[in-house]
Amino acid sequence: MNEKELDKKIEDELKKDTNSASELKNETWNKINTELFQSPDSHKKKVKKRGIISGLTAAAIVAIAVFGMTDPGQAMIQSLKDMFVEEKEQEIEIEGHKEDSDVQLEANEELRYVIYIDDSRYRMIEGDSSDRIVPEQELADRYPEVSMEIMRKEATTEEMVESIKNSLADNKMELRQEEQVNTPINGVVIRGIGPGYTNEAGKTGQQWDTPIEKYYITETKNNQVFVIKQSYFLEAAEGHGARFDYMLKSFEIVD
Amino acid sequence: MKGVYKSLNENESKLIKKIKKGDHEAFKCLYEKHADYALRTAYSITKNRSDASDIVQETFIKIYRNIESFDMKRPFKPWFYQILINESRSYLSKRSKQAINIESDRLLDQLHRNAKHELQYDELELGLDELDDKDRTILTLKYLNGFTEKEIAKMLGANVNTIKSRLYKGRQRLKVAMGGMKDE
C-alpha cells in the first residue's frame, strides 16, 4: 500500500468510525438550545465555574478585559486561565539532550500573569504577595534552595536593580552578571554566586553546592515591575537553572 | 470540510456578525455547518458518544458566549477546534480519574458500534483505537478535519516537528496494524 492509499484509508476509516456520533446532531442542538435560549436565565451571559479554554492571543485577552470592565452588566468576566491553552507540549534541551515536556498553565489573577510549568517536576506554591515554583519532590537538606519566585513590585527597574545588588552584597554573593536581555523574557538580568570555600578534599573555590541567585526584572504597563528570582546551586545550573529559564519563556503579563 | 480557511469566507463572516448582534438563527446555521465534524472529532478523541455530545454542547455554548471576543480577521475554524480540543482534553482528564465509568461507557459504545457495523472491525479500526489520546487527536485533526501540521501545532501549543513526528509514528503504527511493514 502506498502513502496515498494509506492516507485515504485512514480518512475513510475515521469517517466510518465516527458515523454514529454524527447522528447526535439534533439531540446535541436541543441541549444547546435549551441551555442558551430557553433556560430562565438564558438572557444573561453566565459566568461558568469551569474555565473556557481558548487560544486567544494576548491582544484578544486585553480586549476582553477592557470589554469586561467597561460594560459590567453584560460582559463576561473571564478568568485568565480561561484564555490560554491549559496544557501544551514543549521541546526543551537539557544538558545537550532534547526532551519533550508537558507543561501546565498556572495563572495568578491578582498579580495578572500566566506561566506554564512542567508539573511532572515542579509545583506552584501561591503566596500572598508572590508565587514560588519549587521541585515537585522536596530536595534533601544537603542541597541549597531550589525555587523560582515571581513577585510584582511597585518600583522602577533601576530601584530594583539597586535593591537586588545590595541584597547580594549583604549575603556576600559575588555579582557575575548584570545586563539587558531579551530571552527568556525582556528585561534586566542580575546573577550572583555564593562565596567559595575549602571543601573536605582541600579544594578551594566555588563548589558543587555553591548557591546561585538569578533575578529577572521586567516592566509592566503600569509603572510596576515583575521580579523573578531563581535560586539554585552550581551543579544544578544546567538542570534546574535551564528548566526555570524554559518555563520563564512562557511567562506573560496580562494587564 | 477539507481544506484550510485562510480567512473567514464571506458567508461565515456574515453569520458571525449576525451572531454578535444576538441572532439565534445565525447561530443555528453556524451549528449546522460545523456540528457534524465537531461531533465526529470529539467522538474520535474520546471514543464515547455521550461525551462527544457534551463536548460539542459545551464548545458551542462557549463559542456563543465568547463570540464578542472573536477577531474577525482570524480564521474561525482553528479557533473553534482549539476550544473543542481543549474541552475534549478536559473530559479525558476527568474520565481518567473515573476509570470504572470509562470502561462501562466504552463497553456500551462498543456494543453500539458492533451493532451498527455488524462486527465488521478491521485492523485499521483496531489500530486507531489503540493509539494514545494525543496521537489519535493529531491524526483526527489531520485526516478528519484537514488541518495542516502547522495549524495543529498552533492549536495544541506544540512544536511543529513534534506534530510531524507524532503523525509519522501514528501512521507507522497503523501500517503495522494493517499487516504492513514499517517504512514499507
Short mmCIF file of C-alpha atoms in Angstrom, two decimals:
data_model
loop_
_atom_site.label_atom_id
_atom_site.label_comp_id
_atom_site.label_asym_id
_atom_site.label_seq_id
_atom_site.Cartn_x
_atom_site.Cartn_y
_atom_site.Cartn_z
CA MET A 1 0.00 0.00 0.00
CA ASN A 2 1.47 3.35 -0.98
CA GLU A 3 1.33 6.52 1.12
CA LYS A 4 -1.66 7.99 -0.72
CA GLU A 5 -3.66 4.83 -0.33
CA LEU A 6 -2.85 4.73 3.37
CA ASP A 7 -3.89 8.38 3.80
CA LYS A 8 -7.16 7.71 2.02
CA LYS A 9 -7.80 4.59 4.07
CA ILE A 10 -7.17 6.45 7.36
CA GLU A 11 -9.50 9.24 6.27
CA ASP A 12 -12.23 6.79 5.24
CA GLU A 13 -11.82 4.78 8.42
CA LEU A 14 -12.08 7.86 10.62
CA LYS A 15 -15.27 8.86 8.84
CA LYS A 16 -16.74 5.37 9.09
CA ASP A 17 -15.70 5.04 12.71
CA THR A 18 -17.38 8.31 13.65
CA ASN A 19 -20.64 7.92 11.75
CA SER A 20 -22.54 7.07 14.90
CA ALA A 21 -21.52 10.38 16.53
CA SER A 22 -22.83 12.29 13.58
CA GLU A 23 -26.30 11.03 14.47
CA LEU A 24 -26.18 13.03 17.72
CA LYS A 25 -26.54 16.32 15.88
CA ASN A 26 -30.19 17.05 16.67
CA GLU A 27 -30.01 15.80 20.22
CA THR A 28 -26.96 17.99 20.89
CA TRP A 29 -28.59 21.04 19.34
CA ASN A 30 -31.63 20.59 21.60
CA LYS A 31 -29.39 20.69 24.66
CA ILE A 32 -27.59 23.82 23.41
CA ASN A 33 -30.87 25.50 22.55
CA THR A 34 -32.26 24.78 26.00
CA GLU A 35 -29.14 25.97 27.76
CA LEU A 36 -28.71 29.14 25.75
CA PHE A 37 -32.14 30.27 24.73
CA GLN A 38 -34.76 28.56 26.85
CA SER A 39 -33.45 28.35 30.40
CA PRO A 40 -34.82 31.04 32.79
CA ASP A 41 -31.56 32.96 32.92
CA SER A 42 -30.54 32.37 29.33
CA HIS A 43 -30.82 36.08 28.55
CA LYS A 44 -27.76 36.64 30.71
CA LYS A 45 -24.29 35.63 29.74
CA LYS A 46 -23.45 33.44 32.65
CA VAL A 47 -20.07 33.11 34.26
CA LYS A 48 -19.23 29.47 34.17
CA LYS A 49 -17.39 27.86 37.03
CA ARG A 50 -15.30 25.75 34.78
CA GLY A 51 -12.89 27.64 32.57
CA ILE A 52 -13.32 28.49 28.98
CA ILE A 53 -10.11 27.45 27.39
CA SER A 54 -9.34 29.01 24.13
CA GLY A 55 -6.36 30.04 22.17
CA LEU A 56 -6.94 33.74 22.11
CA THR A 57 -3.98 35.98 21.64
CA ALA A 58 -2.81 38.34 24.32
CA ALA A 59 -4.35 41.18 22.33
CA ALA A 60 -7.71 39.49 22.43
CA ILE A 61 -7.34 38.90 26.15
CA VAL A 62 -6.75 42.57 26.73
CA ALA A 63 -9.75 43.34 24.56
CA ILE A 64 -11.89 41.04 26.67
CA ALA A 65 -10.57 42.51 29.89
CA VAL A 66 -11.42 46.00 28.69
CA PHE A 67 -14.79 44.84 27.47
CA GLY A 68 -15.42 43.25 30.85
CA MET A 69 -14.62 46.43 32.70
CA THR A 70 -16.50 48.87 30.51
CA ASP A 71 -19.79 47.04 30.35
CA PRO A 72 -20.21 45.14 33.59
CA GLY A 73 -23.90 44.43 33.04
CA GLN A 74 -23.40 42.20 30.07
CA ALA A 75 -19.75 41.50 30.00
CA MET A 76 -18.23 38.14 30.55
CA ILE A 77 -15.91 38.08 33.46
CA GLN A 78 -13.21 35.89 32.10
CA SER A 79 -10.58 34.38 34.23
CA LEU A 80 -7.03 34.46 32.95
CA LYS A 81 -6.89 30.72 32.98
CA ASP A 82 -9.79 30.59 30.57
CA MET A 83 -7.87 32.46 27.94
CA PHE A 84 -4.90 30.19 27.41
CA VAL A 85 -4.37 26.62 26.34
CA GLU A 86 -4.45 24.63 29.57
CA GLU A 87 -1.69 22.22 28.72
CA LYS A 88 0.89 22.04 25.98
CA GLU A 89 3.93 20.13 24.90
CA GLN A 90 7.29 21.86 24.85
CA GLU A 91 10.56 20.69 23.38
CA ILE A 92 13.48 21.62 25.59
CA GLU A 93 17.19 20.90 25.64
CA ILE A 94 18.74 19.98 28.97
CA GLU A 95 22.45 19.26 29.22
CA GLY A 96 22.64 18.67 25.47
CA HIS A 97 19.69 16.30 25.33
CA LYS A 98 16.41 17.22 23.71
CA GLU A 99 13.27 16.19 25.52
CA ASP A 100 9.55 16.79 25.27
CA SER A 101 7.86 18.01 28.40
CA ASP A 102 4.19 18.58 29.10
CA VAL A 103 3.67 21.98 30.64
CA GLN A 104 0.61 23.10 32.55
CA LEU A 105 -0.86 26.57 32.71
CA GLU A 106 -0.66 28.46 36.01
CA ALA A 107 -2.37 31.81 36.24
CA ASN A 108 -2.42 34.37 39.01
CA GLU A 109 -5.48 36.57 38.71
CA GLU A 110 -4.28 39.03 41.32
CA LEU A 111 -0.77 39.57 40.04
CA ARG A 112 -2.06 39.31 36.44
CA TYR A 113 0.36 36.90 34.87
CA VAL A 114 0.43 33.41 33.42
CA ILE A 115 3.22 30.86 33.13
CA TYR A 116 3.43 27.25 32.00
CA ILE A 117 5.14 24.91 34.42
CA ASP A 118 6.42 21.39 33.96
CA ASP A 119 4.16 19.85 36.58
CA SER A 120 5.88 16.49 36.46
CA ARG A 121 8.91 18.15 38.06
CA TYR A 122 7.66 21.31 39.74
CA ARG A 123 4.70 22.68 41.64
CA MET A 124 3.47 26.16 42.29
CA ILE A 125 3.09 27.45 45.86
CA GLU A 126 0.88 30.52 45.92
CA GLY A 127 1.71 33.15 48.50
CA ASP A 128 0.12 36.43 49.50
CA SER A 129 2.46 38.67 47.57
CA SER A 130 4.43 36.22 45.45
CA ASP A 131 4.31 32.72 43.98
CA ARG A 132 7.06 30.14 44.21
CA ILE A 133 7.74 27.29 41.81
CA VAL A 134 9.58 24.53 43.66
CA PRO A 135 10.63 20.97 42.81
CA GLU A 136 7.73 18.54 43.00
CA GLN A 137 9.80 16.27 45.21
CA GLU A 138 11.36 18.06 48.12
CA LEU A 139 15.15 18.07 47.98
CA ALA A 140 17.24 16.61 50.79
CA ASP A 141 18.63 19.03 53.38
CA ARG A 142 22.15 18.90 51.95
CA TYR A 143 21.00 20.78 48.84
CA PRO A 144 20.72 24.57 48.80
CA GLU A 145 17.35 26.08 47.97
CA VAL A 146 15.90 25.47 44.51
CA SER A 147 12.98 27.69 43.57
CA MET A 148 11.70 30.33 41.19
CA GLU A 149 9.77 33.12 42.87
CA ILE A 150 7.54 35.53 40.97
CA MET A 151 6.84 38.91 42.57
CA ARG A 152 5.16 42.09 41.42
CA LYS A 153 6.67 45.27 42.86
CA GLU A 154 5.75 48.93 42.98
CA ALA A 155 9.17 50.09 41.82
CA THR A 156 11.21 51.01 38.79
CA THR A 157 13.77 48.71 37.21
CA GLU A 158 16.59 50.97 38.47
CA GLU A 159 15.29 50.82 42.04
CA MET A 160 15.01 47.04 41.90
CA VAL A 161 18.49 46.63 40.40
CA GLU A 162 19.89 48.70 43.26
CA SER A 163 17.95 46.77 45.89
CA ILE A 164 18.96 43.35 44.48
CA LYS A 165 22.63 44.30 44.27
CA ASN A 166 22.53 45.44 47.90
CA SER A 167 20.89 42.19 48.92
CA LEU A 168 23.55 40.14 47.07
CA ALA A 169 26.29 42.14 48.78
CA ASP A 170 24.67 41.63 52.19
CA ASN A 171 24.68 37.89 51.55
CA LYS A 172 28.32 38.03 50.44
CA MET A 173 27.40 36.93 46.95
CA GLU A 174 29.56 37.92 44.04
CA LEU A 175 27.87 39.78 41.16
CA ARG A 176 28.57 37.83 37.98
CA GLN A 177 26.07 39.24 35.51
CA GLU A 178 24.08 42.42 35.03
CA GLU A 179 22.71 43.07 31.58
CA GLN A 180 19.71 43.73 29.41
CA VAL A 181 18.35 40.52 27.85
CA ASN A 182 15.50 39.57 25.54
CA THR A 183 15.33 35.91 26.42
CA PRO A 184 13.76 34.14 28.30
CA ILE A 185 11.99 37.46 28.87
CA ASN A 186 12.67 41.06 28.03
CA GLY A 187 14.29 42.83 30.91
CA VAL A 188 17.37 43.05 33.07
CA VAL A 189 19.12 40.01 34.47
CA ILE A 190 21.31 40.05 37.58
CA ARG A 191 23.15 36.93 38.68
CA GLY A 192 25.07 36.43 41.87
CA ILE A 193 27.06 33.47 43.09
CA GLY A 194 27.90 32.45 46.64
CA PRO A 195 31.42 32.72 48.10
CA GLY A 196 33.96 29.95 47.63
CA TYR A 197 35.21 27.79 50.44
CA THR A 198 37.62 24.93 51.02
CA ASN A 199 35.95 21.53 50.87
CA GLU A 200 36.91 18.27 52.63
CA ALA A 201 39.22 17.31 49.76
CA GLY A 202 41.09 20.59 50.17
CA LYS A 203 39.76 22.21 47.01
CA THR A 204 39.21 25.93 47.44
CA GLY A 205 36.74 27.97 45.43
CA GLN A 206 33.18 27.51 44.28
CA GLN A 207 31.86 24.01 44.95
CA TRP A 208 29.03 21.89 43.56
CA ASP A 209 26.64 23.29 46.18
CA THR A 210 27.58 26.97 45.90
CA PRO A 211 24.27 28.86 45.78
CA ILE A 212 23.28 30.96 42.78
CA GLU A 213 20.65 33.67 42.70
CA LYS A 214 19.43 34.93 39.35
CA TYR A 215 16.95 37.78 39.07
CA TYR A 216 14.98 38.92 36.06
CA ILE A 217 13.29 42.31 36.19
CA THR A 218 10.67 43.13 33.60
CA GLU A 219 8.40 46.15 33.43
CA THR A 220 4.61 46.15 33.26
CA LYS A 221 2.47 48.77 31.55
CA ASN A 222 1.50 50.20 34.92
CA ASN A 223 4.86 51.51 36.11
CA GLN A 224 5.43 48.39 38.14
CA VAL A 225 7.90 45.57 37.67
CA PHE A 226 7.86 41.84 37.92
CA VAL A 227 10.86 40.36 39.66
CA ILE A 228 11.56 36.70 39.05
CA LYS A 229 14.10 35.29 41.46
CA GLN A 230 15.68 31.95 40.62
CA SER A 231 17.56 30.14 43.37
CA TYR A 232 19.62 27.02 42.68
CA PHE A 233 23.20 25.82 43.05
CA LEU A 234 26.21 25.46 40.81
CA GLU A 235 25.74 21.81 39.91
CA ALA A 236 22.06 22.41 39.14
CA ALA A 237 22.71 25.32 36.77
CA GLU A 238 22.23 23.23 33.63
CA GLY A 239 19.33 21.30 35.15
CA HIS A 240 17.03 23.35 37.35
CA GLY A 241 18.55 26.61 36.12
CA ALA A 242 17.87 25.73 32.47
CA ARG A 243 14.38 24.39 33.26
CA PHE A 244 13.48 27.60 35.09
CA ASP A 245 14.52 29.61 32.05
CA TYR A 246 12.45 27.39 29.73
CA MET A 247 9.41 27.85 31.96
CA LEU A 248 10.06 31.56 32.16
CA LYS A 249 9.91 31.79 28.36
CA SER A 250 6.17 31.21 28.67
CA PHE A 251 5.74 33.97 31.27
CA GLU A 252 3.24 36.56 30.13
CA ILE A 253 1.95 39.65 31.88
CA VAL A 254 -1.74 40.27 31.30
CA ASP A 255 -2.53 43.82 32.38
CA MET B 1 -14.84 20.22 5.11
CA LYS B 2 -11.35 19.56 3.90
CA GLY B 3 -9.03 22.45 3.23
CA VAL B 4 -7.86 25.35 5.26
CA TYR B 5 -9.71 28.58 5.89
CA LYS B 6 -7.12 31.25 5.23
CA SER B 7 -9.64 33.87 6.22
CA LEU B 8 -13.29 33.86 7.05
CA ASN B 9 -15.31 33.13 3.98
CA GLU B 10 -17.97 35.67 3.25
CA ASN B 11 -20.93 33.64 4.46
CA GLU B 12 -19.30 32.68 7.69
CA SER B 13 -18.24 36.25 8.28
CA LYS B 14 -21.86 37.40 7.82
CA LEU B 15 -23.08 34.68 10.14
CA ILE B 16 -20.66 35.68 12.89
CA LYS B 17 -21.56 39.35 12.57
CA LYS B 18 -25.21 38.38 12.99
CA ILE B 19 -24.43 36.18 16.00
CA LYS B 20 -22.55 39.08 17.56
CA LYS B 21 -25.79 41.02 17.28
CA GLY B 22 -27.66 38.21 19.04
CA ASP B 23 -29.22 36.46 16.04
CA HIS B 24 -30.17 32.94 17.20
CA GLU B 25 -30.95 31.69 13.70
CA ALA B 26 -27.48 32.64 12.52
CA PHE B 27 -26.05 30.68 15.44
CA LYS B 28 -28.13 27.68 14.43
CA CYS B 29 -26.72 27.97 10.89
CA LEU B 30 -23.20 28.04 12.27
CA TYR B 31 -24.04 24.95 14.29
CA GLU B 32 -25.42 23.18 11.21
CA LYS B 33 -22.23 23.96 9.37
CA HIS B 34 -19.78 22.67 11.97
CA ALA B 35 -21.67 20.23 14.21
CA ASP B 36 -21.21 17.11 12.12
CA TYR B 37 -17.42 17.20 12.06
CA ALA B 38 -17.26 18.56 15.60
CA LEU B 39 -19.18 15.53 16.87
CA ARG B 40 -17.05 13.17 14.81
CA THR B 41 -13.87 14.80 16.11
CA ALA B 42 -14.93 14.71 19.76
CA TYR B 43 -16.02 11.11 19.37
CA SER B 44 -12.80 10.12 17.63
CA ILE B 45 -10.83 11.57 20.55
CA THR B 46 -12.94 10.32 23.45
CA LYS B 47 -14.46 7.18 21.93
CA ASN B 48 -17.62 7.94 23.83
CA ARG B 49 -20.87 9.17 22.26
CA SER B 50 -22.24 10.76 25.37
CA ASP B 51 -19.00 12.67 26.00
CA ALA B 52 -18.82 13.71 22.35
CA SER B 53 -22.28 15.23 22.58
CA ASP B 54 -21.45 17.01 25.87
CA ILE B 55 -18.17 18.33 24.48
CA VAL B 56 -19.81 19.74 21.38
CA GLN B 57 -22.57 21.23 23.51
CA GLU B 58 -20.03 22.96 25.79
CA THR B 59 -17.97 24.11 22.82
CA PHE B 60 -20.89 25.78 21.05
CA ILE B 61 -22.08 27.38 24.28
CA LYS B 62 -18.61 28.82 24.80
CA ILE B 63 -18.46 29.99 21.22
CA TYR B 64 -21.79 31.77 21.64
CA ARG B 65 -20.88 33.36 24.96
CA ASN B 66 -17.45 34.46 23.72
CA ILE B 67 -18.26 35.41 20.16
CA GLU B 68 -17.76 39.08 21.07
CA SER B 69 -14.09 38.39 21.61
CA PHE B 70 -13.62 36.61 18.29
CA ASP B 71 -11.32 38.56 15.99
CA MET B 72 -12.96 38.69 12.56
CA LYS B 73 -9.56 38.93 10.89
CA ARG B 74 -8.68 35.46 12.10
CA PRO B 75 -9.99 32.19 10.66
CA PHE B 76 -12.89 30.76 12.63
CA LYS B 77 -12.23 27.06 12.19
CA PRO B 78 -8.92 26.83 14.13
CA TRP B 79 -10.42 28.93 16.95
CA PHE B 80 -13.44 26.67 17.08
CA TYR B 81 -11.39 23.48 17.06
CA GLN B 82 -8.97 24.77 19.67
CA ILE B 83 -11.89 25.18 22.06
CA LEU B 84 -13.25 21.77 21.07
CA ILE B 85 -9.89 20.06 21.61
CA ASN B 86 -9.43 21.74 24.98
CA GLU B 87 -12.89 20.60 26.02
CA SER B 88 -12.11 17.07 24.85
CA ARG B 89 -8.88 17.04 26.83
CA SER B 90 -10.71 18.22 29.94
CA TYR B 91 -13.17 15.36 29.52
CA LEU B 92 -10.39 12.84 29.00
CA SER B 93 -8.59 14.08 32.07
CA LYS B 94 -11.80 13.95 34.14
CA ARG B 95 -12.57 10.49 32.88
CA SER B 96 -9.12 9.14 33.63
CA LYS B 97 -10.00 9.84 37.25
CA GLN B 98 -13.20 7.81 36.87
CA ALA B 99 -11.73 4.70 35.31
CA ILE B 100 -14.61 2.37 36.16
CA ASN B 101 -17.16 4.54 34.44
CA ILE B 102 -14.95 4.82 31.39
CA GLU B 103 -14.86 1.09 31.00
CA SER B 104 -18.62 0.69 31.32
CA ASP B 105 -19.28 3.60 28.94
CA ARG B 106 -16.75 2.28 26.48
CA LEU B 107 -18.37 -1.12 26.63
CA LEU B 108 -21.74 0.39 25.84
CA ASP B 109 -20.26 2.31 22.94
CA GLN B 110 -18.50 -0.78 21.71
CA LEU B 111 -21.81 -2.66 21.74
CA HIS B 112 -23.45 0.21 19.92
CA ARG B 113 -20.76 0.23 17.28
CA ASN B 114 -20.79 -3.53 16.93
CA ALA B 115 -24.50 -3.45 16.27
CA LYS B 116 -24.04 -0.70 13.68
CA HIS B 117 -21.09 -2.29 11.94
CA GLU B 118 -22.30 -5.84 12.23
CA LEU B 119 -18.96 -6.77 13.80
CA GLN B 120 -17.05 -5.71 10.71
CA TYR B 121 -13.99 -4.48 12.54
CA ASP B 122 -10.87 -4.25 10.52
CA GLU B 123 -7.27 -3.90 11.53
CA LEU B 124 -7.14 -0.18 10.86
CA GLU B 125 -10.06 0.48 13.17
CA LEU B 126 -8.38 -1.53 15.91
CA GLY B 127 -5.12 0.27 15.24
CA LEU B 128 -6.84 3.65 15.64
CA ASP B 129 -8.40 2.52 18.90
CA GLU B 130 -5.03 1.51 20.21
CA LEU B 131 -3.33 4.84 19.56
CA ASP B 132 -2.84 7.02 22.62
CA ASP B 133 -5.10 10.04 23.05
CA LYS B 134 -2.55 12.54 21.77
CA ASP B 135 -1.71 10.63 18.59
CA ARG B 136 -5.38 9.96 17.88
CA THR B 137 -6.18 13.66 18.32
CA ILE B 138 -3.44 14.66 15.88
CA LEU B 139 -4.47 12.07 13.28
CA THR B 140 -8.10 13.14 13.66
CA LEU B 141 -7.28 16.79 13.15
CA LYS B 142 -5.26 15.97 10.06
CA TYR B 143 -7.35 13.32 8.36
CA LEU B 144 -10.85 14.14 9.51
CA ASN B 145 -10.60 17.92 9.66
CA GLY B 146 -7.93 18.62 7.08
CA PHE B 147 -5.69 20.81 9.24
CA THR B 148 -2.04 21.25 8.34
CA GLU B 149 0.76 20.22 10.71
CA LYS B 150 1.44 23.91 11.41
CA GLU B 151 -2.18 24.58 12.31
CA ILE B 152 -2.32 21.51 14.54
CA ALA B 153 0.89 22.58 16.28
CA LYS B 154 -0.56 26.03 16.96
CA MET B 155 -3.83 24.56 18.16
CA LEU B 156 -2.16 22.13 20.56
CA GLY B 157 0.57 24.52 21.67
CA ALA B 158 3.21 22.10 20.41
CA ASN B 159 6.28 22.29 18.23
CA VAL B 160 5.54 21.58 14.55
CA ASN B 161 8.31 18.96 14.46
CA THR B 162 6.71 17.17 17.38
CA ILE B 163 3.44 17.04 15.45
CA LYS B 164 5.20 15.76 12.32
CA SER B 165 6.97 13.10 14.32
CA ARG B 166 3.78 12.01 16.09
CA LEU B 167 1.95 11.86 12.76
CA TYR B 168 4.71 9.77 11.29
CA LYS B 169 4.72 7.39 14.24
CA GLY B 170 0.92 7.17 14.24
CA ARG B 171 0.85 6.30 10.55
CA GLN B 172 3.59 3.73 11.00
CA ARG B 173 1.65 2.07 13.79
CA LEU B 174 -1.47 1.95 11.65
CA LYS B 175 0.53 0.50 8.79
CA VAL B 176 1.85 -2.23 11.07
CA ALA B 177 -1.65 -2.84 12.46
CA MET B 178 -2.81 -3.49 8.90
CA GLY B 179 -0.13 -6.07 8.44
CA GLY B 180 2.37 -3.90 6.57
CA MET B 181 5.97 -3.36 7.49
CA LYS B 182 7.33 -0.14 8.92
CA ASP B 183 8.60 2.19 6.17
CA GLU B 184 7.23 -0.25 3.64
#
